[in-house]
Amino acid sequence: MSGAEQKKHFDFSVLRRVFAFVKPYRWRFIVSIVLAVVLSFFTPVRPFFIQLTVDKATGKNVHTPWIIELLFPNRDLSVAWQFIIAVTVFQVAFIFIETAARFYFSFITSWLGQSVVRDMRTAVYKKILGLNLRQFDRTPIGTLTTRTINDIESINDIFSDGLVPIFADLLSIIIVLVTMFVTDWQLTLIALIPFPFLIIATYYFKESVNKSFIQVRNAVAALNAFVQERITGIQILQAFAAEDRELENFKKINRHHRNANIRSIFAYSVFFPVVEIVLAVSTGLLVWWLAGQGASNPIKNKELAGELVAFILYLNQIFRPLRVIADKFNVIQMGVIAAERVFKVMDNTDTLPPSPKDAFAPTERLKGKVEFDSVWFAYIEENYVLKNISFKVNAGETVAIVGHTGSGKTSIISLMNRLYQIKKGAIKLDDVNVEHYDVDVLRKNIAVVLQDVFLFSGSVMDNITLHNNEISREEVIEAAKLIGVHNFIMQLPGNYDYNVMERGNTLSLGQRQLISFIRAILSDPAVLILDEATSSIDSESEQLIQKAIDTLITGRTAIVIAHRLSTIRKADKIIVLEKGEIKETGTHEELLALNGYYAKLHSMQFEKSKTISV
């Protein structure tokens, strides 16, 4: 990324959008600003009182502070001891007050940042849940994960380590400088002679660290994507003995990450000693100037002793925040860059249209009549995968859809519950366009059982109910018994509380299918869509699954994506797809008699099964 691109990323409009999330907490934000101002005025107080003490000890005529009048009304102690006791009492009280203020300032800025992060993360996750599935086809999962977690966490730094702390530091520096000029403007100018060198060093440090941070961030993203993908595909890597090659690839990415971090460390290693050198030079100039003044006038030398001590403390109070202020500017810039990435997700308009205000939301279960009327659909622009698809399924009928891979079978079932948006035509359920339904009502009336069943890490019960507290354990057990799955679950360790682990890898494909059937029957859908569940499983599981399917489709409209033609002979209607178009429609016998596409598919599978059996 070039320097021009980096500067372009620091967009104040993005920062304004981030602060829009502060509105619910604006009073706490105001309190943090007030505390920043108060703490800035606290900064020069202790050096000032130390100066008074030194001045008094060296015999300089100093006005007696009111606190001494209050503590020692009878003046029964020496002046020196009065000052020592008074300053000690004041310093102790002041330290407690300042410490409490700094604690609350640190806490409230971090609390504010975490609250904004929580709200933004919720908003982003809500947005992701509503994105068109097409976005997940195009966007790597790791990218959305990074946006939701890592990038939003960087936005927290804008509050806890960035904008408000920078404001507090800058204000402190200004207050200290004003105090120094009021105390002795000549001495202040002498002390600030090396200051331009520090400003130049700070600028180059900021630029160097900023570039390093961006490189580190990109390297981290590359590492995350690489590791996530390789762990997901670890079975393939081990099966093809590719571990060593992938390890070398990982070492290259990891080396780039290390080098980027080292460049950042190098910048810090140079900058901090430079700050110390400039501070030492400033201190040396102070001593040199005051020594020159005192050489010609010993009395004045005593009078300037307090100023010397105070100015050394003032310089430390200036240089201490300057050590980190450049780093905090980088924190803000990286937070703005992260916010810009997050807002790109939030601004994504590729979502399914929301339910209309007058959405159709019947309370009773639908009958299940399905109609496709001249439906056209494309995943990418005008590259249609479905072309002029029209068919009807009466309530309670079973319709099978067959065709070669890529013919559009899965696309049809994805459109029914509005997972994707059609380009042209209409899809109707009980003679009502699916776009007119309340989305939740529509999807509760359509249950989908996919061939590749996804199970979340957690118990069997959680995967069946999907954490819906309205579904009781008794209802789950009753549904499992209805489709003949209860005995299988009871054989698992912990039965319904058995942890299936990530993606359900501790269960066989057939067992995962059976769990998905319970999900489907619990919603009591009007339409059941099956991406044929009996492919790629053993014969024993197939018999159990077939019995479950027979129970599921009873009294419901069923649309079956068929891979094995032998399983759909009893279907009321078979639709044959080829390259996104309907080529034939009819029963098993009717289609065989046509001797067309279906007959060829049947012949191919028959010959294949005959060859395998031989």
PDB file of N, CA and C in Angstrom, residues 344-412:
ATOM      1  N   LYS A 344     -17.783  -0.985   5.151  1.00  0.00           N
ATOM      2  CA  LYS A 344     -18.032  -1.565   3.828  1.00  0.00           C
ATOM      3  C   LYS A 344     -18.979  -2.752   3.941  1.00  0.00           C
ATOM      4  N   VAL A 345     -18.831  -3.517   5.015  1.00  0.00           N
ATOM      5  CA  VAL A 345     -19.763  -4.634   5.246  1.00  0.00           C
ATOM      6  C   VAL A 345     -21.141  -4.084   5.593  1.00  0.00           C
ATOM      7  N   MET A 346     -21.178  -3.070   6.460  1.00  0.00           N
ATOM      8  CA  MET A 346     -22.466  -2.528   6.892  1.00  0.00           C
ATOM      9  C   MET A 346     -23.190  -1.800   5.761  1.00  0.00           C
ATOM     10  N   ASP A 347     -22.428  -1.281   4.785  1.00  0.00           N
ATOM     11  CA  ASP A 347     -23.035  -0.554   3.667  1.00  0.00           C
ATOM     12  C   ASP A 347     -23.411  -1.468   2.505  1.00  0.00           C
ATOM     13  N   ASN A 348     -23.127  -2.751   2.657  1.00  0.00           N
ATOM     14  CA  ASN A 348     -23.441  -3.695   1.582  1.00  0.00           C
ATOM     15  C   ASN A 348     -24.956  -3.751   1.361  1.00  0.00           C
ATOM     16  N   THR A 349     -25.362  -3.439   0.156  1.00  0.00           N
ATOM     17  CA  THR A 349     -26.799  -3.411  -0.156  1.00  0.00           C
ATOM     18  C   THR A 349     -27.281  -4.712  -0.791  1.00  0.00           C
ATOM     19  N   ASP A 350     -26.376  -5.675  -0.918  1.00  0.00           N
ATOM     20  CA  ASP A 350     -26.753  -6.943  -1.554  1.00  0.00           C
ATOM     21  C   ASP A 350     -27.449  -7.832  -0.533  1.00  0.00           C
ATOM     22  N   THR A 351     -28.620  -7.410  -0.143  1.00  0.00           N
ATOM     23  CA  THR A 351     -29.427  -8.171   0.807  1.00  0.00           C
ATOM     24  C   THR A 351     -30.772  -8.491   0.173  1.00  0.00           C
ATOM     25  N   LEU A 352     -31.412  -9.521   0.701  1.00  0.00           N
ATOM     26  CA  LEU A 352     -32.751  -9.832   0.212  1.00  0.00           C
ATOM     27  C   LEU A 352     -33.704  -8.728   0.644  1.00  0.00           C
ATOM     28  N   PRO A 353     -34.628  -8.344  -0.220  1.00  0.00           N
ATOM     29  CA  PRO A 353     -35.584  -7.293   0.157  1.00  0.00           C
ATOM     30  C   PRO A 353     -36.344  -7.696   1.412  1.00  0.00           C
ATOM     31  N   PRO A 354     -36.548  -6.765   2.334  1.00  0.00           N
ATOM     32  CA  PRO A 354     -37.273  -7.104   3.570  1.00  0.00           C
ATOM     33  C   PRO A 354     -38.734  -7.413   3.275  1.00  0.00           C
ATOM     34  N   SER A 355     -39.378  -8.002   4.258  1.00  0.00           N
ATOM     35  CA  SER A 355     -40.800  -8.286   4.116  1.00  0.00           C
ATOM     36  C   SER A 355     -41.568  -6.981   3.957  1.00  0.00           C
ATOM     37  N   PRO A 356     -42.532  -6.932   3.051  1.00  0.00           N
ATOM     38  CA  PRO A 356     -43.320  -5.700   2.889  1.00  0.00           C
ATOM     39  C   PRO A 356     -44.102  -5.404   4.159  1.00  0.00           C
ATOM     40  N   LYS A 357     -44.493  -4.133   4.323  1.00  0.00           N
ATOM     41  CA  LYS A 357     -45.225  -3.727   5.522  1.00  0.00           C
ATOM     42  C   LYS A 357     -46.540  -4.482   5.667  1.00  0.00           C
ATOM     43  N   ASP A 358     -47.173  -4.772   4.518  1.00  0.00           N
ATOM     44  CA  ASP A 358     -48.435  -5.520   4.549  1.00  0.00           C
ATOM     45  C   ASP A 358     -48.195  -6.989   4.233  1.00  0.00           C
ATOM     46  N   ALA A 359     -47.059  -7.535   4.730  1.00  0.00           N
ATOM     47  CA  ALA A 359     -46.671  -8.909   4.425  1.00  0.00           C
ATOM     48  C   ALA A 359     -47.759  -9.904   4.832  1.00  0.00           C
ATOM     49  N   PHE A 360     -47.910 -10.937   4.009  1.00  0.00           N
ATOM     50  CA  PHE A 360     -48.885 -11.991   4.263  1.00  0.00           C
ATOM     51  C   PHE A 360     -48.309 -12.923   5.324  1.00  0.00           C
ATOM     52  N   ALA A 361     -48.984 -13.039   6.460  1.00  0.00           N
ATOM     53  CA  ALA A 361     -48.467 -13.840   7.572  1.00  0.00           C
ATOM     54  C   ALA A 361     -49.579 -14.668   8.189  1.00  0.00           C
ATOM     55  N   PRO A 362     -50.023 -15.717   7.496  1.00  0.00           N
ATOM     56  CA  PRO A 362     -51.086 -16.562   8.054  1.00  0.00           C
ATOM     57  C   PRO A 362     -50.612 -17.298   9.300  1.00  0.00           C
ATOM     58  N   THR A 363     -51.497 -17.496  10.238  1.00  0.00           N
ATOM     59  CA  THR A 363     -51.138 -18.174  11.487  1.00  0.00           C
ATOM     60  C   THR A 363     -51.215 -19.689  11.356  1.00  0.00           C
ATOM     61  N   GLU A 364     -52.015 -20.180  10.416  1.00  0.00           N
ATOM     62  CA  GLU A 364     -52.140 -21.623  10.229  1.00  0.00           C
ATOM     63  C   GLU A 364     -51.131 -22.110   9.198  1.00  0.00           C
ATOM     64  N   ARG A 365     -50.847 -23.407   9.261  1.00  0.00           N
ATOM     65  CA  ARG A 365     -49.913 -23.986   8.294  1.00  0.00           C
ATOM     66  C   ARG A 365     -50.490 -23.902   6.886  1.00  0.00           C
ATOM     67  N   LEU A 366     -49.628 -23.587   5.927  1.00  0.00           N
ATOM     68  CA  LEU A 366     -50.062 -23.482   4.535  1.00  0.00           C
ATOM     69  C   LEU A 366     -50.385 -24.860   3.974  1.00  0.00           C
ATOM     70  N   LYS A 367     -51.102 -24.876   2.852  1.00  0.00           N
ATOM     71  CA  LYS A 367     -51.459 -26.158   2.229  1.00  0.00           C
ATOM     72  C   LYS A 367     -50.269 -26.773   1.511  1.00  0.00           C
ATOM     73  N   GLY A 368     -49.449 -25.938   0.829  1.00  0.00           N
ATOM     74  CA  GLY A 368     -48.247 -26.459   0.197  1.00  0.00           C
ATOM     75  C   GLY A 368     -48.292 -26.494  -1.321  1.00  0.00           C
ATOM     76  N   LYS A 369     -49.210 -25.766  -1.943  1.00  0.00           N
ATOM     77  CA  LYS A 369     -49.230 -25.704  -3.403  1.00  0.00           C
ATOM     78  C   LYS A 369     -48.088 -24.807  -3.877  1.00  0.00           C
ATOM     79  N   VAL A 370     -47.269 -25.309  -4.811  1.00  0.00           N
ATOM     80  CA  VAL A 370     -46.093 -24.586  -5.289  1.00  0.00           C
ATOM     81  C   VAL A 370     -46.213 -24.354  -6.790  1.00  0.00           C
ATOM     82  N   GLU A 371     -45.845 -23.135  -7.221  1.00  0.00           N
ATOM     83  CA  GLU A 371     -45.878 -22.830  -8.650  1.00  0.00           C
ATOM     84  C   GLU A 371     -44.696 -21.950  -9.034  1.00  0.00           C
ATOM     85  N   PHE A 372     -43.956 -22.395 -10.055  1.00  0.00           N
ATOM     86  CA  PHE A 372     -42.901 -21.591 -10.668  1.00  0.00           C
ATOM     87  C   PHE A 372     -43.459 -21.064 -11.985  1.00  0.00           C
ATOM     88  N   ASP A 373     -43.414 -19.744 -12.144  1.00  0.00           N
ATOM     89  CA  ASP A 373     -43.999 -19.125 -13.330  1.00  0.00           C
ATOM     90  C   ASP A 373     -42.925 -18.336 -14.085  1.00  0.00           C
ATOM     91  N   SER A 374     -42.380 -18.949 -15.127  1.00  0.00           N
ATOM     92  CA  SER A 374     -41.373 -18.318 -15.995  1.00  0.00           C
ATOM     93  C   SER A 374     -40.229 -17.699 -15.185  1.00  0.00           C
ATOM     94  N   VAL A 375     -39.597 -18.512 -14.348  1.00  0.00           N
ATOM     95  CA  VAL A 375     -38.543 -18.031 -13.447  1.00  0.00           C
ATOM     96  C   VAL A 375     -37.189 -18.046 -14.151  1.00  0.00           C
ATOM     97  N   TRP A 376     -36.508 -16.899 -14.055  1.00  0.00           N
ATOM     98  CA  TRP A 376     -35.127 -16.765 -14.554  1.00  0.00           C
ATOM     99  C   TRP A 376     -34.244 -16.385 -13.367  1.00  0.00           C
ATOM    100  N   PHE A 377     -33.057 -17.004 -13.308  1.00  0.00           N
ATOM    101  CA  PHE A 377     -32.180 -16.725 -12.175  1.00  0.00           C
ATOM    102  C   PHE A 377     -30.722 -16.835 -12.606  1.00  0.00           C
ATOM    103  N   ALA A 378     -29.889 -15.918 -12.052  1.00  0.00           N
ATOM    104  CA  ALA A 378     -28.449 -15.930 -12.317  1.00  0.00           C
ATOM    105  C   ALA A 378     -27.706 -15.569 -11.036  1.00  0.00           C
ATOM    106  N   TYR A 379     -26.619 -16.265 -10.771  1.00  0.00           N
ATOM    107  CA  TYR A 379     -25.779 -15.920  -9.626  1.00  0.00           C
ATOM    108  C   TYR A 379     -24.924 -14.701  -9.953  1.00  0.00           C
ATOM    109  N   ILE A 380     -24.497 -14.624 -11.213  1.00  0.00           N
ATOM    110  CA  ILE A 380     -23.627 -13.531 -11.649  1.00  0.00           C
ATOM    111  C   ILE A 380     -24.267 -12.849 -12.844  1.00  0.00           C
ATOM    112  N   GLU A 381     -24.712 -11.620 -12.646  1.00  0.00           N
ATOM    113  CA  GLU A 381     -25.266 -10.768 -13.702  1.00  0.00           C
ATOM    114  C   GLU A 381     -26.248 -11.544 -14.589  1.00  0.00           C
ATOM    115  N   GLU A 382     -25.946 -11.612 -15.908  1.00  0.00           N
ATOM    116  CA  GLU A 382     -26.889 -12.227 -16.848  1.00  0.00           C
ATOM    117  C   GLU A 382     -26.514 -13.656 -17.243  1.00  0.00           C
ATOM    118  N   ASN A 383     -25.614 -14.281 -16.461  1.00  0.00           N
ATOM    119  CA  ASN A 383     -25.241 -15.676 -16.740  1.00  0.00           C
ATOM    120  C   ASN A 383     -26.280 -16.600 -16.085  1.00  0.00           C
ATOM    121  N   TYR A 384     -27.387 -16.790 -16.782  1.00  0.00           N
ATOM    122  CA  TYR A 384     -28.530 -17.490 -16.183  1.00  0.00           C
ATOM    123  C   TYR A 384     -28.246 -18.971 -15.986  1.00  0.00           C
ATOM    124  N   VAL A 385     -28.568 -19.438 -14.785  1.00  0.00           N
ATOM    125  CA  VAL A 385     -28.477 -20.870 -14.497  1.00  0.00           C
ATOM    126  C   VAL A 385     -29.860 -21.508 -14.540  1.00  0.00           C
ATOM    127  N   LEU A 386     -30.903 -20.694 -14.464  1.00  0.00           N
ATOM    128  CA  LEU A 386     -32.279 -21.159 -14.651  1.00  0.00           C
ATOM    129  C   LEU A 386     -32.939 -20.283 -15.712  1.00  0.00           C
ATOM    130  N   LYS A 387     -33.582 -20.920 -16.685  1.00  0.00           N
ATOM    131  CA  LYS A 387     -34.134 -20.172 -17.817  1.00  0.00           C
ATOM    132  C   LYS A 387     -35.593 -20.575 -18.036  1.00  0.00           C
ATOM    133  N   ASN A 388     -36.467 -19.624 -17.765  1.00  0.00           N
ATOM    134  CA  ASN A 388     -37.880 -19.798 -18.058  1.00  0.00           C
ATOM    135  C   ASN A 388     -38.450 -21.083 -17.440  1.00  0.00           C
ATOM    136  N   ILE A 389     -38.211 -21.254 -16.148  1.00  0.00           N
ATOM    137  CA  ILE A 389     -38.672 -22.455 -15.435  1.00  0.00           C
ATOM    138  C   ILE A 389     -40.126 -22.290 -15.013  1.00  0.00           C
ATOM    139  N   SER A 390     -40.970 -23.209 -15.447  1.00  0.00           N
ATOM    140  CA  SER A 390     -42.399 -23.185 -15.088  1.00  0.00           C
ATOM    141  C   SER A 390     -42.869 -24.595 -14.760  1.00  0.00           C
ATOM    142  N   PHE A 391     -43.466 -24.749 -13.588  1.00  0.00           N
ATOM    143  CA  PHE A 391     -44.088 -26.026 -13.223  1.00  0.00           C
ATOM    144  C   PHE A 391     -44.984 -25.787 -12.014  1.00  0.00           C
ATOM    145  N   LYS A 392     -45.908 -26.737 -11.775  1.00  0.00           N
ATOM    146  CA  LYS A 392     -46.823 -26.660 -10.637  1.00  0.00           C
ATOM    147  C   LYS A 392     -46.746 -27.942  -9.838  1.00  0.00           C
ATOM    148  N   VAL A 393     -46.866 -27.776  -8.524  1.00  0.00           N
ATOM    149  CA  VAL A 393     -46.915 -28.920  -7.618  1.00  0.00           C
ATOM    150  C   VAL A 393     -48.136 -28.734  -6.729  1.00  0.00           C
ATOM    151  N   ASN A 394     -49.093 -29.626  -6.835  1.00  0.00           N
ATOM    152  CA  ASN A 394     -50.287 -29.539  -6.007  1.00  0.00           C
ATOM    153  C   ASN A 394     -49.967 -29.912  -4.564  1.00  0.00           C
ATOM    154  N   ALA A 395     -50.786 -29.436  -3.656  1.00  0.00           N
ATOM    155  CA  ALA A 395     -50.571 -29.719  -2.234  1.00  0.00           C
ATOM    156  C   ALA A 395     -50.581 -31.220  -1.987  1.00  0.00           C
ATOM    157  N   GLY A 396     -49.575 -31.699  -1.269  1.00  0.00           N
ATOM    158  CA  GLY A 396     -49.485 -33.118  -0.919  1.00  0.00           C
ATOM    159  C   GLY A 396     -48.776 -33.967  -1.952  1.00  0.00           C
ATOM    160  N   GLU A 397     -48.427 -33.417  -3.117  1.00  0.00           N
ATOM    161  CA  GLU A 397     -47.736 -34.188  -4.153  1.00  0.00           C
ATOM    162  C   GLU A 397     -46.235 -34.269  -3.868  1.00  0.00           C
ATOM    163  N   THR A 398     -45.619 -35.300  -4.443  1.00  0.00           N
ATOM    164  CA  THR A 398     -44.167 -35.447  -4.386  1.00  0.00           C
ATOM    165  C   THR A 398     -43.612 -35.287  -5.792  1.00  0.00           C
ATOM    166  N   VAL A 399     -42.737 -34.305  -5.956  1.00  0.00           N
ATOM    167  CA  VAL A 399     -42.135 -34.023  -7.256  1.00  0.00           C
ATOM    168  C   VAL A 399     -40.633 -34.211  -7.146  1.00  0.00           C
ATOM    169  N   ALA A 400     -40.060 -34.914  -8.110  1.00  0.00           N
ATOM    170  CA  ALA A 400     -38.614 -35.124  -8.145  1.00  0.00           C
ATOM    171  C   ALA A 400     -38.006 -34.279  -9.262  1.00  0.00           C
ATOM    172  N   ILE A 401     -36.834 -33.734  -8.996  1.00  0.00           N
ATOM    173  CA  ILE A 401     -36.102 -32.953  -9.997  1.00  0.00           C
ATOM    174  C   ILE A 401     -34.787 -33.663 -10.256  1.00  0.00           C
ATOM    175  N   VAL A 402     -34.543 -34.015 -11.504  1.00  0.00           N
ATOM    176  CA  VAL A 402     -33.333 -34.754 -11.865  1.00  0.00           C
ATOM    177  C   VAL A 402     -32.592 -34.006 -12.959  1.00  0.00           C
ATOM    178  N   GLY A 403     -31.332 -34.366 -13.125  1.00  0.00           N
ATOM    179  CA  GLY A 403     -30.512 -33.748 -14.158  1.00  0.00           C
ATOM    180  C   GLY A 403     -29.044 -33.903 -13.826  1.00  0.00           C
ATOM    181  N   HIS A 404     -28.208 -33.633 -14.838  1.00  0.00           N
ATOM    182  CA  HIS A 404     -26.764 -33.723 -14.632  1.00  0.00           C
ATOM    183  C   HIS A 404     -26.303 -32.652 -13.642  1.00  0.00           C
ATOM    184  N   THR A 405     -25.090 -32.809 -13.124  1.00  0.00           N
ATOM    185  CA  THR A 405     -24.496 -31.804 -12.246  1.00  0.00           C
ATOM    186  C   THR A 405     -24.406 -30.463 -12.978  1.00  0.00           C
ATOM    187  N   GLY A 406     -24.869 -29.406 -12.303  1.00  0.00           N
ATOM    188  CA  GLY A 406     -24.836 -28.088 -12.921  1.00  0.00           C
ATOM    189  C   GLY A 406     -26.069 -27.757 -13.734  1.00  0.00           C
ATOM    190  N   SER A 407     -27.065 -28.610 -13.693  1.00  0.00           N
ATOM    191  CA  SER A 407     -28.270 -28.372 -14.495  1.00  0.00           C
ATOM    192  C   SER A 407     -29.207 -27.362 -13.840  1.00  0.00           C
ATOM    193  N   GLY A 408     -29.001 -27.061 -12.516  1.00  0.00           N
ATOM    194  CA  GLY A 408     -29.824 -26.059 -11.835  1.00  0.00           C
ATOM    195  C   GLY A 408     -30.749 -26.612 -10.774  1.00  0.00           C
ATOM    196  N   LYS A 409     -30.567 -27.873 -10.377  1.00  0.00           N
ATOM    197  CA  LYS A 409     -31.473 -28.492  -9.404  1.00  0.00           C
ATOM    198  C   LYS A 409     -31.431 -27.771  -8.054  1.00  0.00           C
ATOM    199  N   THR A 410     -30.226 -27.583  -7.530  1.00  0.00           N
ATOM    200  CA  THR A 410     -30.088 -26.942  -6.219  1.00  0.00           C
ATOM    201  C   THR A 410     -30.534 -25.488  -6.258  1.00  0.00           C
ATOM    202  N   SER A 411     -30.360 -24.829  -7.384  1.00  0.00           N
ATOM    203  CA  SER A 411     -30.775 -23.432  -7.511  1.00  0.00           C
ATOM    204  C   SER A 411     -32.283 -23.291  -7.316  1.00  0.00           C
ATOM    205  N   ILE A 412     -33.036 -24.256  -7.818  1.00  0.00           N
ATOM    206  CA  ILE A 412     -34.497 -24.199  -7.687  1.00  0.00           C
ATOM    207  C   ILE A 412     -34.915 -24.218  -6.221  1.00  0.00           C
TER     208      ILE A 412
END
